[in-house]
Amino acid sequence: MRLLLGSLFTLLVAAIVGLGATYLALTRGIAFNSLTIRSWTAWPKTGTTDADPYARASIARTGRLPLALGDGVAFIARRDDIGRALDGRCDVTVSGVTPAARFWTLTLYKPDGELAPNLLNRHSFTSQEIVRRADGSFEITIAPRPNPGNWLPSGGIEHYILALRFYDTSVGVATKEGREIPMPALRVRSCP
Amino acid sequence: MIRWLLLLLGGVLLGGIVHLATIFFLPRTATQDAYSRLTPIAPVNRVVALPAPAAEKAVMPFMDPAFAEAVCRYDLASGPLKLTVPVSNAYTSVSFYTHNDIAYYAINDRAAGRRAIELDLMTAEQRSELPENEDVTAADLLIVESPTLTGLVTIRALAPEPALMPIAQNIVAGATCAKFNLPSKSD
C-alpha cells in the first residue's frame, strides 16, 4: 500500500512538473539565444536550422513560419521601455532610428499573432511610407483615435504586440546585446 | 518524512524528463503547424498565392501584411524542382522550410543579382547523381539542397506602400515551381 501510494505520488509530481514546465515554456515564449535591445527581442537562430528544441516546439504549436535569417530578422515588443504591457487604449509612440536595413516594417498584432481589426484596415507601416523628421528619425503613434503624422490604429484592444522586421540586414546571429544598435524607443504618451 | 522527500525529488526528476520528452516530440505531433495549415490550400509542386492576411483572418499567425506571399509545397520524391521568381524594384525573397517549418535557406533579389531568381531544389542524394559535366555545373545555376523530401518554399514580394500591392501580387503570381528532368549521366 505504501509502495503504491508512493509511486502514485511520484508520478503525479512528475506529470505536474513536466507538463507544467512545457506549458509555461510554450506560452511564455521561452527560447534561447535571444537578442534584446531596449524593449525589443529577436531570436535570430529561430530562423535557421540551429533552432533549439524550444523554438521548434513553439513554431509547431503557434503554426507560424519563422522569418528565415537570410531574409530578415523580426524583433517583438510586448512592453514599453519602462516595462508596462502595451495597451491599445493608450497612446503609444515608437520613435527614433533603426539599424541599417533595406526595408523594415512595423506591424501590430493581437497576442495570438492575428491582426487586430480597425476601421482603416491599416495594420503596419513600411520604412518607405512613414513621414520622417529632417534628421531622418521618425515617430509612429499607436492610438485608438486618429493622430496627426504616422498613425497606426490600435483598434482599442486590451493587449497587443509589435513586430519590427528588418529585411536584408546585417543584424543577425553575430549581433551582440549592448553593442551600439539603435532601436526605436517605446513610450506611453497618455492613457485614459 | 525523508521517504516522501525522496519521492518528491524523484517526481521532480521524472518531471524534467517528461518536460524534455514533450518539447522534443511536440513538433512531430502538431496538427496546426504551418505545413498542416497550408496542406489543404496548396497542391504539391505548384505555386499558390496565399490570401492577404486580414484582421482575425490569416492563413498563419504573424504574417507580414506588407508582403504579397505565395507558397510552393514541394515533394522531391519524383525528382528535383526548378524555381523561378521574377523580381520587383522593391524587395523579393524566397525562403525554404523543412516539413517541420524550420527555415534552412533564404535568398533575396539582391543576392540573386539578376532579373529573376532561378534555383534548382533537390535532395543531397539527387545532387550527387548530377553528372559532373561542366556545362551543367557552370550554367551559373543556384542549387539548393533540401534536408527533407517534403517542405515549403515561400515567395514574398514587398509592397512598400499599400498602393503598390498589385505589383507585388503580380510578382508572386509570376513565380513557378515545376519538375524538370536532370540530364542523366549517360548523356
mmCIF file of C-alpha atoms in Angstrom:
data_model
loop_
_atom_site.group_PDB
_atom_site.id
_atom_site.type_symbol
_atom_site.label_atom_id
_atom_site.label_comp_id
_atom_site.label_asym_id
_atom_site.label_seq_id
_atom_site.Cartn_x
_atom_site.Cartn_y
_atom_site.Cartn_z
ATOM 1 C CA MET A 1 0.000 0.000 0.000
ATOM 2 C CA ARG A 2 2.768 2.405 0.904
ATOM 3 C CA LEU A 3 4.622 1.472 -2.253
ATOM 4 C CA LEU A 4 1.564 2.090 -4.408
ATOM 5 C CA LEU A 5 0.850 5.419 -2.723
ATOM 6 C CA GLY A 6 4.484 6.424 -3.071
ATOM 7 C CA SER A 7 4.654 5.612 -6.767
ATOM 8 C CA LEU A 8 1.375 7.386 -7.459
ATOM 9 C CA PHE A 9 2.673 10.452 -5.648
ATOM 10 C CA THR A 10 5.908 10.404 -7.656
ATOM 11 C CA LEU A 11 4.086 10.021 -10.959
ATOM 12 C CA LEU A 12 1.666 12.822 -10.074
ATOM 13 C CA VAL A 13 4.548 15.156 -9.225
ATOM 14 C CA ALA A 14 6.294 14.161 -12.477
ATOM 15 C CA ALA A 15 3.194 14.887 -14.559
ATOM 16 C CA ILE A 16 2.550 18.258 -12.924
ATOM 17 C CA VAL A 17 6.184 19.391 -13.105
ATOM 18 C CA GLY A 18 6.799 18.071 -16.627
ATOM 19 C CA LEU A 19 3.633 19.205 -18.357
ATOM 20 C CA GLY A 20 3.523 22.444 -16.363
ATOM 21 C CA ALA A 21 7.054 23.326 -17.442
ATOM 22 C CA THR A 22 6.202 22.535 -21.077
ATOM 23 C CA TYR A 23 3.057 24.647 -20.930
ATOM 24 C CA LEU A 24 4.913 27.569 -19.360
ATOM 25 C CA ALA A 25 7.812 27.323 -21.796
ATOM 26 C CA LEU A 26 5.459 27.454 -24.786
ATOM 27 C CA THR A 27 3.041 30.119 -23.567
ATOM 28 C CA ARG A 28 5.736 32.422 -22.219
ATOM 29 C CA GLY A 29 7.758 32.002 -25.389
ATOM 30 C CA ILE A 30 10.961 30.793 -23.827
ATOM 31 C CA ALA A 31 13.730 30.340 -26.363
ATOM 32 C CA PHE A 32 17.458 30.524 -26.048
ATOM 33 C CA ASN A 33 19.835 32.810 -27.911
ATOM 34 C CA SER A 34 17.571 35.817 -27.724
ATOM 35 C CA LEU A 35 18.818 39.280 -28.602
ATOM 36 C CA THR A 36 17.240 42.077 -26.560
ATOM 37 C CA ILE A 37 17.741 45.752 -27.315
ATOM 38 C CA ARG A 38 15.609 48.173 -25.278
ATOM 39 C CA SER A 39 12.115 46.682 -25.261
ATOM 40 C CA TRP A 40 12.687 44.680 -28.463
ATOM 41 C CA THR A 41 13.631 40.995 -28.530
ATOM 42 C CA ALA A 42 14.644 38.892 -31.519
ATOM 43 C CA TRP A 43 15.565 35.223 -31.872
ATOM 44 C CA PRO A 44 17.784 35.187 -34.955
ATOM 45 C CA LYS A 45 18.673 31.492 -34.564
ATOM 46 C CA THR A 46 14.989 30.523 -34.731
ATOM 47 C CA GLY A 47 15.165 31.345 -38.436
ATOM 48 C CA THR A 48 17.952 28.802 -39.065
ATOM 49 C CA THR A 49 18.456 25.057 -38.827
ATOM 50 C CA ASP A 50 20.210 25.740 -35.490
ATOM 51 C CA ALA A 51 16.799 26.478 -33.931
ATOM 52 C CA ASP A 52 16.723 24.952 -30.435
ATOM 53 C CA PRO A 53 14.064 22.410 -29.399
ATOM 54 C CA TYR A 54 12.063 25.071 -27.551
ATOM 55 C CA ALA A 55 11.923 27.251 -30.655
ATOM 56 C CA ARG A 56 10.911 24.214 -32.748
ATOM 57 C CA ALA A 57 8.123 23.326 -30.320
ATOM 58 C CA SER A 58 6.903 26.918 -30.288
ATOM 59 C CA ILE A 59 6.917 27.109 -34.117
ATOM 60 C CA ALA A 60 4.898 23.891 -34.313
ATOM 61 C CA ARG A 61 2.401 24.999 -31.671
ATOM 62 C CA THR A 62 1.731 28.506 -32.979
ATOM 63 C CA GLY A 63 1.592 27.477 -36.649
ATOM 64 C CA ARG A 64 3.742 30.340 -37.874
ATOM 65 C CA LEU A 65 6.585 30.236 -40.359
ATOM 66 C CA PRO A 66 9.623 31.885 -38.747
ATOM 67 C CA LEU A 67 11.399 34.585 -40.717
ATOM 68 C CA ALA A 68 14.442 32.923 -42.300
ATOM 69 C CA LEU A 69 17.683 34.571 -41.242
ATOM 70 C CA GLY A 70 18.773 35.108 -44.857
ATOM 71 C CA ASP A 71 15.541 37.008 -45.376
ATOM 72 C CA GLY A 72 15.434 39.201 -42.304
ATOM 73 C CA VAL A 73 15.167 39.480 -38.544
ATOM 74 C CA ALA A 74 11.986 40.040 -36.527
ATOM 75 C CA PHE A 75 12.005 41.941 -33.241
ATOM 76 C CA ILE A 76 8.998 41.620 -30.937
ATOM 77 C CA ALA A 77 7.906 44.055 -28.224
ATOM 78 C CA ARG A 78 5.273 43.265 -25.630
ATOM 79 C CA ARG A 79 6.100 46.069 -23.216
ATOM 80 C CA ASP A 80 7.160 49.689 -23.368
ATOM 81 C CA ASP A 81 10.576 50.956 -22.284
ATOM 82 C CA ILE A 82 9.647 51.024 -18.606
ATOM 83 C CA GLY A 83 8.046 47.584 -18.618
ATOM 84 C CA ARG A 84 4.320 48.308 -18.919
ATOM 85 C CA ALA A 85 2.336 45.952 -21.149
ATOM 86 C CA LEU A 86 1.262 47.593 -24.421
ATOM 87 C CA ASP A 87 -2.382 48.654 -24.108
ATOM 88 C CA GLY A 88 -4.471 49.520 -27.185
ATOM 89 C CA ARG A 89 -6.482 52.085 -25.245
ATOM 90 C CA CYS A 90 -3.367 54.223 -24.666
ATOM 91 C CA ASP A 91 -1.404 56.496 -26.996
ATOM 92 C CA VAL A 92 1.997 54.876 -27.512
ATOM 93 C CA THR A 93 4.846 56.287 -29.573
ATOM 94 C CA VAL A 94 7.580 54.388 -31.396
ATOM 95 C CA SER A 95 10.335 56.908 -32.107
ATOM 96 C CA GLY A 96 13.962 57.135 -33.020
ATOM 97 C CA VAL A 97 16.095 55.420 -35.619
ATOM 98 C CA THR A 98 16.585 51.798 -36.706
ATOM 99 C CA PRO A 99 19.574 49.645 -37.597
ATOM 100 C CA ALA A 100 20.642 49.581 -41.240
ATOM 101 C CA ALA A 101 18.356 47.507 -43.457
ATOM 102 C CA ARG A 102 16.996 47.761 -46.962
ATOM 103 C CA PHE A 103 13.439 47.841 -45.665
ATOM 104 C CA TRP A 104 11.711 47.476 -42.363
ATOM 105 C CA THR A 105 8.063 47.007 -41.393
ATOM 106 C CA LEU A 106 6.282 47.667 -38.103
ATOM 107 C CA THR A 107 3.160 45.545 -37.550
ATOM 108 C CA LEU A 108 0.616 45.441 -34.745
ATOM 109 C CA TYR A 109 -0.716 42.005 -33.759
ATOM 110 C CA LYS A 110 -3.031 40.623 -31.149
ATOM 111 C CA PRO A 111 -1.064 38.479 -28.661
ATOM 112 C CA ASP A 112 -2.034 35.334 -30.633
ATOM 113 C CA GLY A 113 -0.475 36.677 -33.854
ATOM 114 C CA GLU A 114 -3.682 37.693 -35.630
ATOM 115 C CA LEU A 115 -4.097 41.207 -36.996
ATOM 116 C CA ALA A 116 -6.330 43.422 -34.858
ATOM 117 C CA PRO A 117 -9.469 44.757 -36.572
ATOM 118 C CA ASN A 118 -9.701 48.530 -37.143
ATOM 119 C CA LEU A 119 -11.787 50.777 -39.383
ATOM 120 C CA LEU A 120 -8.847 51.863 -41.547
ATOM 121 C CA ASN A 121 -7.643 48.316 -42.219
ATOM 122 C CA ARG A 122 -4.147 49.566 -41.506
ATOM 123 C CA HIS A 123 -2.019 47.083 -39.606
ATOM 124 C CA SER A 124 1.518 48.094 -40.449
ATOM 125 C CA PHE A 125 3.918 50.711 -41.722
ATOM 126 C CA THR A 126 6.871 50.137 -44.006
ATOM 127 C CA SER A 127 10.058 52.182 -43.816
ATOM 128 C CA GLN A 128 9.168 53.772 -47.128
ATOM 129 C CA GLU A 129 5.762 55.192 -46.281
ATOM 130 C CA ILE A 130 6.418 56.933 -42.982
ATOM 131 C CA VAL A 131 6.907 60.660 -42.613
ATOM 132 C CA ARG A 132 10.327 61.459 -41.137
ATOM 133 C CA ARG A 133 11.867 64.420 -39.385
ATOM 134 C CA ALA A 134 14.646 66.416 -41.059
ATOM 135 C CA ASP A 135 17.333 64.309 -39.332
ATOM 136 C CA GLY A 136 15.871 61.035 -40.629
ATOM 137 C CA SER A 137 14.355 59.923 -37.336
ATOM 138 C CA PHE A 138 10.659 59.108 -37.152
ATOM 139 C CA GLU A 139 7.762 58.863 -34.744
ATOM 140 C CA ILE A 140 4.839 56.484 -35.144
ATOM 141 C CA THR A 141 1.815 56.939 -32.875
ATOM 142 C CA ILE A 142 -0.201 53.860 -31.952
ATOM 143 C CA ALA A 143 -3.549 55.018 -30.634
ATOM 144 C CA PRO A 144 -7.231 54.106 -30.748
ATOM 145 C CA ARG A 145 -8.197 57.533 -32.218
ATOM 146 C CA PRO A 146 -6.724 59.395 -35.222
ATOM 147 C CA ASN A 147 -3.471 61.245 -34.667
ATOM 148 C CA PRO A 148 -1.534 63.535 -36.979
ATOM 149 C CA GLY A 149 1.545 62.101 -38.666
ATOM 150 C CA ASN A 150 2.194 58.359 -38.730
ATOM 151 C CA TRP A 151 -0.861 56.922 -37.037
ATOM 152 C CA LEU A 152 -1.171 53.178 -36.549
ATOM 153 C CA PRO A 153 -4.675 52.390 -35.212
ATOM 154 C CA SER A 154 -4.675 50.094 -32.205
ATOM 155 C CA GLY A 155 -8.366 49.226 -32.501
ATOM 156 C CA GLY A 156 -8.647 49.794 -28.743
ATOM 157 C CA ILE A 157 -7.759 46.187 -27.888
ATOM 158 C CA GLU A 158 -6.529 45.494 -24.387
ATOM 159 C CA HIS A 159 -3.179 43.949 -25.230
ATOM 160 C CA TYR A 160 -1.158 43.941 -28.389
ATOM 161 C CA ILE A 161 2.352 43.177 -29.507
ATOM 162 C CA LEU A 162 4.536 44.911 -32.051
ATOM 163 C CA ALA A 163 6.767 43.230 -34.606
ATOM 164 C CA LEU A 164 9.589 45.264 -36.136
ATOM 165 C CA ARG A 165 11.064 43.310 -39.046
ATOM 166 C CA PHE A 166 14.266 44.204 -40.813
ATOM 167 C CA TYR A 167 14.768 42.855 -44.315
ATOM 168 C CA ASP A 168 18.173 42.422 -45.922
ATOM 169 C CA THR A 169 20.067 43.493 -42.829
ATOM 170 C CA SER A 170 23.365 42.716 -41.153
ATOM 171 C CA VAL A 171 21.621 42.298 -37.785
ATOM 172 C CA GLY A 172 21.726 38.581 -37.028
ATOM 173 C CA VAL A 173 23.283 35.787 -35.029
ATOM 174 C CA ALA A 174 26.588 37.638 -34.654
ATOM 175 C CA THR A 175 24.906 40.745 -33.246
ATOM 176 C CA LYS A 176 25.712 41.215 -29.572
ATOM 177 C CA GLU A 177 23.477 42.742 -26.966
ATOM 178 C CA GLY A 178 24.581 46.127 -25.712
ATOM 179 C CA ARG A 179 26.565 46.931 -28.785
ATOM 180 C CA GLU A 180 25.583 50.132 -30.498
ATOM 181 C CA ILE A 181 22.464 49.079 -32.386
ATOM 182 C CA PRO A 182 19.908 51.845 -32.474
ATOM 183 C CA MET A 183 16.368 50.677 -31.827
ATOM 184 C CA PRO A 184 13.348 52.967 -31.552
ATOM 185 C CA ALA A 185 12.050 53.939 -28.124
ATOM 186 C CA LEU A 186 8.611 52.767 -26.996
ATOM 187 C CA ARG A 187 6.844 55.245 -24.755
ATOM 188 C CA VAL A 188 3.319 55.625 -23.424
ATOM 189 C CA ARG A 189 2.278 59.226 -24.095
ATOM 190 C CA SER A 190 -1.113 59.202 -22.462
ATOM 191 C CA CYS A 191 -3.505 56.682 -21.028
ATOM 192 C CA PRO A 192 -7.203 57.226 -20.332
ATOM 193 C CA MET B 1 9.370 12.229 6.100
ATOM 194 C CA ILE B 2 12.663 11.538 4.329
ATOM 195 C CA ARG B 3 10.850 8.935 2.275
ATOM 196 C CA TRP B 4 8.339 11.469 0.978
ATOM 197 C CA LEU B 5 11.081 14.000 0.231
ATOM 198 C CA LEU B 6 12.909 11.365 -1.800
ATOM 199 C CA LEU B 7 9.703 10.523 -3.643
ATOM 200 C CA LEU B 8 9.172 14.231 -4.319
ATOM 201 C CA LEU B 9 12.724 14.543 -5.640
ATOM 202 C CA GLY B 10 12.159 11.503 -7.833
ATOM 203 C CA GLY B 11 8.944 13.036 -9.115
ATOM 204 C CA VAL B 12 10.673 16.322 -9.983
ATOM 205 C CA LEU B 13 13.476 14.474 -11.816
ATOM 206 C CA LEU B 14 10.959 12.370 -13.695
ATOM 207 C CA GLY B 15 9.043 15.576 -14.437
ATOM 208 C CA GLY B 16 12.157 17.009 -16.050
ATOM 209 C CA ILE B 17 12.296 14.002 -18.351
ATOM 210 C CA VAL B 18 8.582 14.354 -19.161
ATOM 211 C CA HIS B 19 9.160 18.034 -19.931
ATOM 212 C CA LEU B 20 12.078 17.386 -22.303
ATOM 213 C CA ALA B 21 10.259 14.499 -23.971
ATOM 214 C CA THR B 22 7.137 16.599 -24.640
ATOM 215 C CA ILE B 23 9.233 19.506 -26.005
ATOM 216 C CA PHE B 24 11.082 17.150 -28.370
ATOM 217 C CA PHE B 25 8.023 15.262 -29.551
ATOM 218 C CA LEU B 26 5.644 18.191 -29.911
ATOM 219 C CA PRO B 27 6.783 19.174 -33.442
ATOM 220 C CA ARG B 28 6.082 15.627 -34.635
ATOM 221 C CA THR B 29 2.556 15.538 -33.298
ATOM 222 C CA ALA B 30 1.464 19.122 -34.062
ATOM 223 C CA THR B 31 -1.592 19.258 -36.315
ATOM 224 C CA GLN B 32 -1.897 23.036 -36.516
ATOM 225 C CA ASP B 33 1.622 23.877 -37.642
ATOM 226 C CA ALA B 34 2.240 25.937 -40.775
ATOM 227 C CA TYR B 35 2.763 22.900 -43.044
ATOM 228 C CA SER B 36 -0.546 21.343 -41.957
ATOM 229 C CA ARG B 37 -2.365 24.658 -42.319
ATOM 230 C CA LEU B 38 -1.089 25.059 -45.888
ATOM 231 C CA THR B 39 -1.703 21.451 -46.955
ATOM 232 C CA PRO B 40 -5.422 21.916 -47.793
ATOM 233 C CA ILE B 41 -4.878 25.055 -49.897
ATOM 234 C CA ALA B 42 -1.535 24.310 -51.529
ATOM 235 C CA PRO B 43 -1.335 21.438 -54.031
ATOM 236 C CA VAL B 44 2.026 19.698 -54.309
ATOM 237 C CA ASN B 45 4.747 21.199 -56.526
ATOM 238 C CA ARG B 46 2.786 24.255 -57.597
ATOM 239 C CA VAL B 47 2.991 27.903 -56.630
ATOM 240 C CA VAL B 48 -0.180 29.101 -54.933
ATOM 241 C CA ALA B 49 -0.748 32.706 -53.865
ATOM 242 C CA LEU B 50 -1.813 32.996 -50.243
ATOM 243 C CA PRO B 51 -4.767 35.243 -49.389
ATOM 244 C CA ALA B 52 -3.595 38.544 -47.915
ATOM 245 C CA PRO B 53 -3.809 38.470 -44.117
ATOM 246 C CA ALA B 54 -6.813 40.408 -42.835
ATOM 247 C CA ALA B 55 -7.980 41.148 -39.321
ATOM 248 C CA GLU B 56 -8.533 37.879 -37.433
ATOM 249 C CA LYS B 57 -8.426 36.013 -40.721
ATOM 250 C CA ALA B 58 -4.990 34.853 -41.814
ATOM 251 C CA VAL B 59 -3.707 31.502 -43.030
ATOM 252 C CA MET B 60 -0.931 31.629 -40.443
ATOM 253 C CA PRO B 61 -0.280 33.859 -37.449
ATOM 254 C CA PHE B 62 2.371 36.590 -37.641
ATOM 255 C CA MET B 63 2.209 37.103 -41.410
ATOM 256 C CA ASP B 64 3.627 40.438 -42.550
ATOM 257 C CA PRO B 65 0.725 42.332 -44.214
ATOM 258 C CA ALA B 66 3.159 44.473 -46.249
ATOM 259 C CA PHE B 67 4.039 41.428 -48.368
ATOM 260 C CA ALA B 68 2.319 39.532 -51.146
ATOM 261 C CA GLU B 69 3.054 35.890 -50.441
ATOM 262 C CA ALA B 70 2.897 32.648 -52.372
ATOM 263 C CA VAL B 71 3.892 29.157 -51.372
ATOM 264 C CA CYS B 72 5.108 26.026 -53.131
ATOM 265 C CA ARG B 73 4.573 22.892 -51.065
ATOM 266 C CA TYR B 74 7.132 20.575 -52.536
ATOM 267 C CA ASP B 75 7.735 16.857 -52.684
ATOM 268 C CA LEU B 76 11.048 15.839 -54.214
ATOM 269 C CA ALA B 77 10.244 12.122 -54.328
ATOM 270 C CA SER B 78 9.689 12.227 -58.094
ATOM 271 C CA GLY B 79 12.709 14.405 -58.853
ATOM 272 C CA PRO B 80 14.204 17.862 -58.396
ATOM 273 C CA LEU B 81 12.284 21.086 -58.893
ATOM 274 C CA LYS B 82 13.104 24.287 -60.703
ATOM 275 C CA LEU B 83 12.027 27.544 -59.131
ATOM 276 C CA THR B 84 11.805 30.838 -60.946
ATOM 277 C CA VAL B 85 10.724 34.077 -59.342
ATOM 278 C CA PRO B 86 10.599 37.428 -61.128
ATOM 279 C CA VAL B 87 11.901 40.305 -59.013
ATOM 280 C CA SER B 88 10.474 43.780 -58.480
ATOM 281 C CA ASN B 89 12.083 47.121 -57.768
ATOM 282 C CA ALA B 90 11.281 46.651 -54.109
ATOM 283 C CA TYR B 91 12.208 43.574 -52.136
ATOM 284 C CA THR B 92 11.584 39.986 -53.179
ATOM 285 C CA SER B 93 12.710 36.926 -51.252
ATOM 286 C CA VAL B 94 12.481 33.165 -51.451
ATOM 287 C CA SER B 95 12.677 31.150 -48.198
ATOM 288 C CA PHE B 96 12.941 27.386 -47.812
ATOM 289 C CA TYR B 97 11.442 25.425 -44.930
ATOM 290 C CA THR B 98 11.582 21.769 -43.963
ATOM 291 C CA HIS B 99 8.457 19.720 -43.296
ATOM 292 C CA ASN B 100 8.790 20.835 -39.647
ATOM 293 C CA ASP B 101 8.684 24.526 -40.628
ATOM 294 C CA ILE B 102 12.373 25.119 -39.933
ATOM 295 C CA ALA B 103 13.994 27.640 -42.285
ATOM 296 C CA TYR B 104 17.109 26.233 -43.914
ATOM 297 C CA TYR B 105 17.815 28.701 -46.680
ATOM 298 C CA ALA B 106 16.707 32.079 -47.956
ATOM 299 C CA ILE B 107 17.752 34.315 -50.785
ATOM 300 C CA ASN B 108 16.630 37.784 -51.828
ATOM 301 C CA ASP B 109 16.581 39.584 -55.146
ATOM 302 C CA ARG B 110 19.781 41.478 -54.489
ATOM 303 C CA ALA B 111 21.741 38.377 -53.536
ATOM 304 C CA ALA B 112 20.448 36.615 -56.646
ATOM 305 C CA GLY B 113 21.577 39.623 -58.641
ATOM 306 C CA ARG B 114 19.590 39.086 -61.829
ATOM 307 C CA ARG B 115 16.226 39.925 -63.259
ATOM 308 C CA ALA B 116 14.799 36.717 -61.910
ATOM 309 C CA ILE B 117 15.710 34.399 -59.070
ATOM 310 C CA GLU B 118 16.346 30.935 -60.532
ATOM 311 C CA LEU B 119 17.010 27.959 -58.325
ATOM 312 C CA ASP B 120 17.153 24.193 -58.525
ATOM 313 C CA LEU B 121 15.823 22.431 -55.465
ATOM 314 C CA MET B 122 16.934 18.857 -54.806
ATOM 315 C CA THR B 123 17.941 16.446 -52.089
ATOM 316 C CA ALA B 124 21.601 15.724 -51.342
ATOM 317 C CA GLU B 125 21.155 12.323 -52.987
ATOM 318 C CA GLN B 126 19.754 13.795 -56.190
ATOM 319 C CA ARG B 127 22.602 16.280 -56.251
ATOM 320 C CA SER B 128 25.202 13.553 -56.004
ATOM 321 C CA GLU B 129 23.606 11.952 -59.067
ATOM 322 C CA LEU B 130 24.194 15.068 -61.125
ATOM 323 C CA PRO B 131 26.706 14.423 -63.869
ATOM 324 C CA GLU B 132 29.988 16.188 -63.270
ATOM 325 C CA ASN B 133 29.615 17.867 -66.572
ATOM 326 C CA GLU B 134 30.888 21.404 -66.714
ATOM 327 C CA ASP B 135 28.026 22.501 -68.923
ATOM 328 C CA VAL B 136 25.618 21.674 -66.150
ATOM 329 C CA THR B 137 27.523 22.890 -63.140
ATOM 330 C CA ALA B 138 28.784 26.016 -64.872
ATOM 331 C CA ALA B 139 25.363 27.057 -66.058
ATOM 332 C CA ASP B 140 25.550 29.502 -63.141
ATOM 333 C CA LEU B 141 22.623 27.751 -61.579
ATOM 334 C CA LEU B 142 21.955 28.050 -57.914
ATOM 335 C CA ILE B 143 21.364 24.648 -56.349
ATOM 336 C CA VAL B 144 19.569 24.415 -53.016
ATOM 337 C CA GLU B 145 19.800 21.150 -51.120
ATOM 338 C CA SER B 146 16.711 20.218 -49.168
ATOM 339 C CA PRO B 147 17.393 18.255 -45.987
ATOM 340 C CA THR B 148 13.942 16.648 -46.263
ATOM 341 C CA LEU B 149 11.924 15.185 -49.145
ATOM 342 C CA THR B 150 8.966 17.464 -48.467
ATOM 343 C CA GLY B 151 8.800 21.042 -47.321
ATOM 344 C CA LEU B 152 7.711 24.559 -48.150
ATOM 345 C CA VAL B 153 9.084 27.363 -50.286
ATOM 346 C CA THR B 154 7.650 30.808 -49.647
ATOM 347 C CA ILE B 155 7.912 33.539 -52.257
ATOM 348 C CA ARG B 156 7.409 37.003 -50.835
ATOM 349 C CA ALA B 157 7.340 40.398 -52.527
ATOM 350 C CA LEU B 158 7.200 43.625 -50.551
ATOM 351 C CA ALA B 159 4.712 46.363 -51.345
ATOM 352 C CA PRO B 160 6.489 49.425 -49.904
ATOM 353 C CA GLU B 161 3.147 51.250 -49.965
ATOM 354 C CA PRO B 162 -0.359 49.747 -49.931
ATOM 355 C CA ALA B 163 -0.976 51.154 -53.433
ATOM 356 C CA LEU B 164 1.889 49.027 -54.767
ATOM 357 C CA MET B 165 0.336 45.776 -53.546
ATOM 358 C CA PRO B 166 -0.993 44.794 -57.030
ATOM 359 C CA ILE B 167 2.586 44.928 -58.385
ATOM 360 C CA ALA B 168 3.814 42.715 -55.564
ATOM 361 C CA GLN B 169 0.925 40.310 -56.174
ATOM 362 C CA ASN B 170 1.867 40.197 -59.853
ATOM 363 C CA ILE B 171 5.434 39.308 -58.946
ATOM 364 C CA VAL B 172 4.475 36.327 -56.813
ATOM 365 C CA ALA B 173 1.849 35.276 -59.369
ATOM 366 C CA GLY B 174 4.665 35.019 -61.919
ATOM 367 C CA ALA B 175 6.642 32.576 -59.810
ATOM 368 C CA THR B 176 6.792 28.937 -60.856
ATOM 369 C CA CYS B 177 7.950 25.746 -59.236
ATOM 370 C CA ALA B 178 7.989 22.796 -61.588
ATOM 371 C CA LYS B 179 9.578 19.433 -62.123
ATOM 372 C CA PHE B 180 12.446 19.185 -64.539
ATOM 373 C CA ASN B 181 14.405 16.239 -65.791
ATOM 374 C CA LEU B 182 18.005 16.012 -64.778
ATOM 375 C CA PRO B 183 20.437 15.312 -67.543
ATOM 376 C CA SER B 184 21.376 11.717 -66.919
ATOM 377 C CA LYS B 185 24.948 10.520 -66.584
ATOM 378 C CA SER B 186 24.848 8.624 -69.862
ATOM 379 C CA ASP B 187 24.229 11.765 -71.896
#
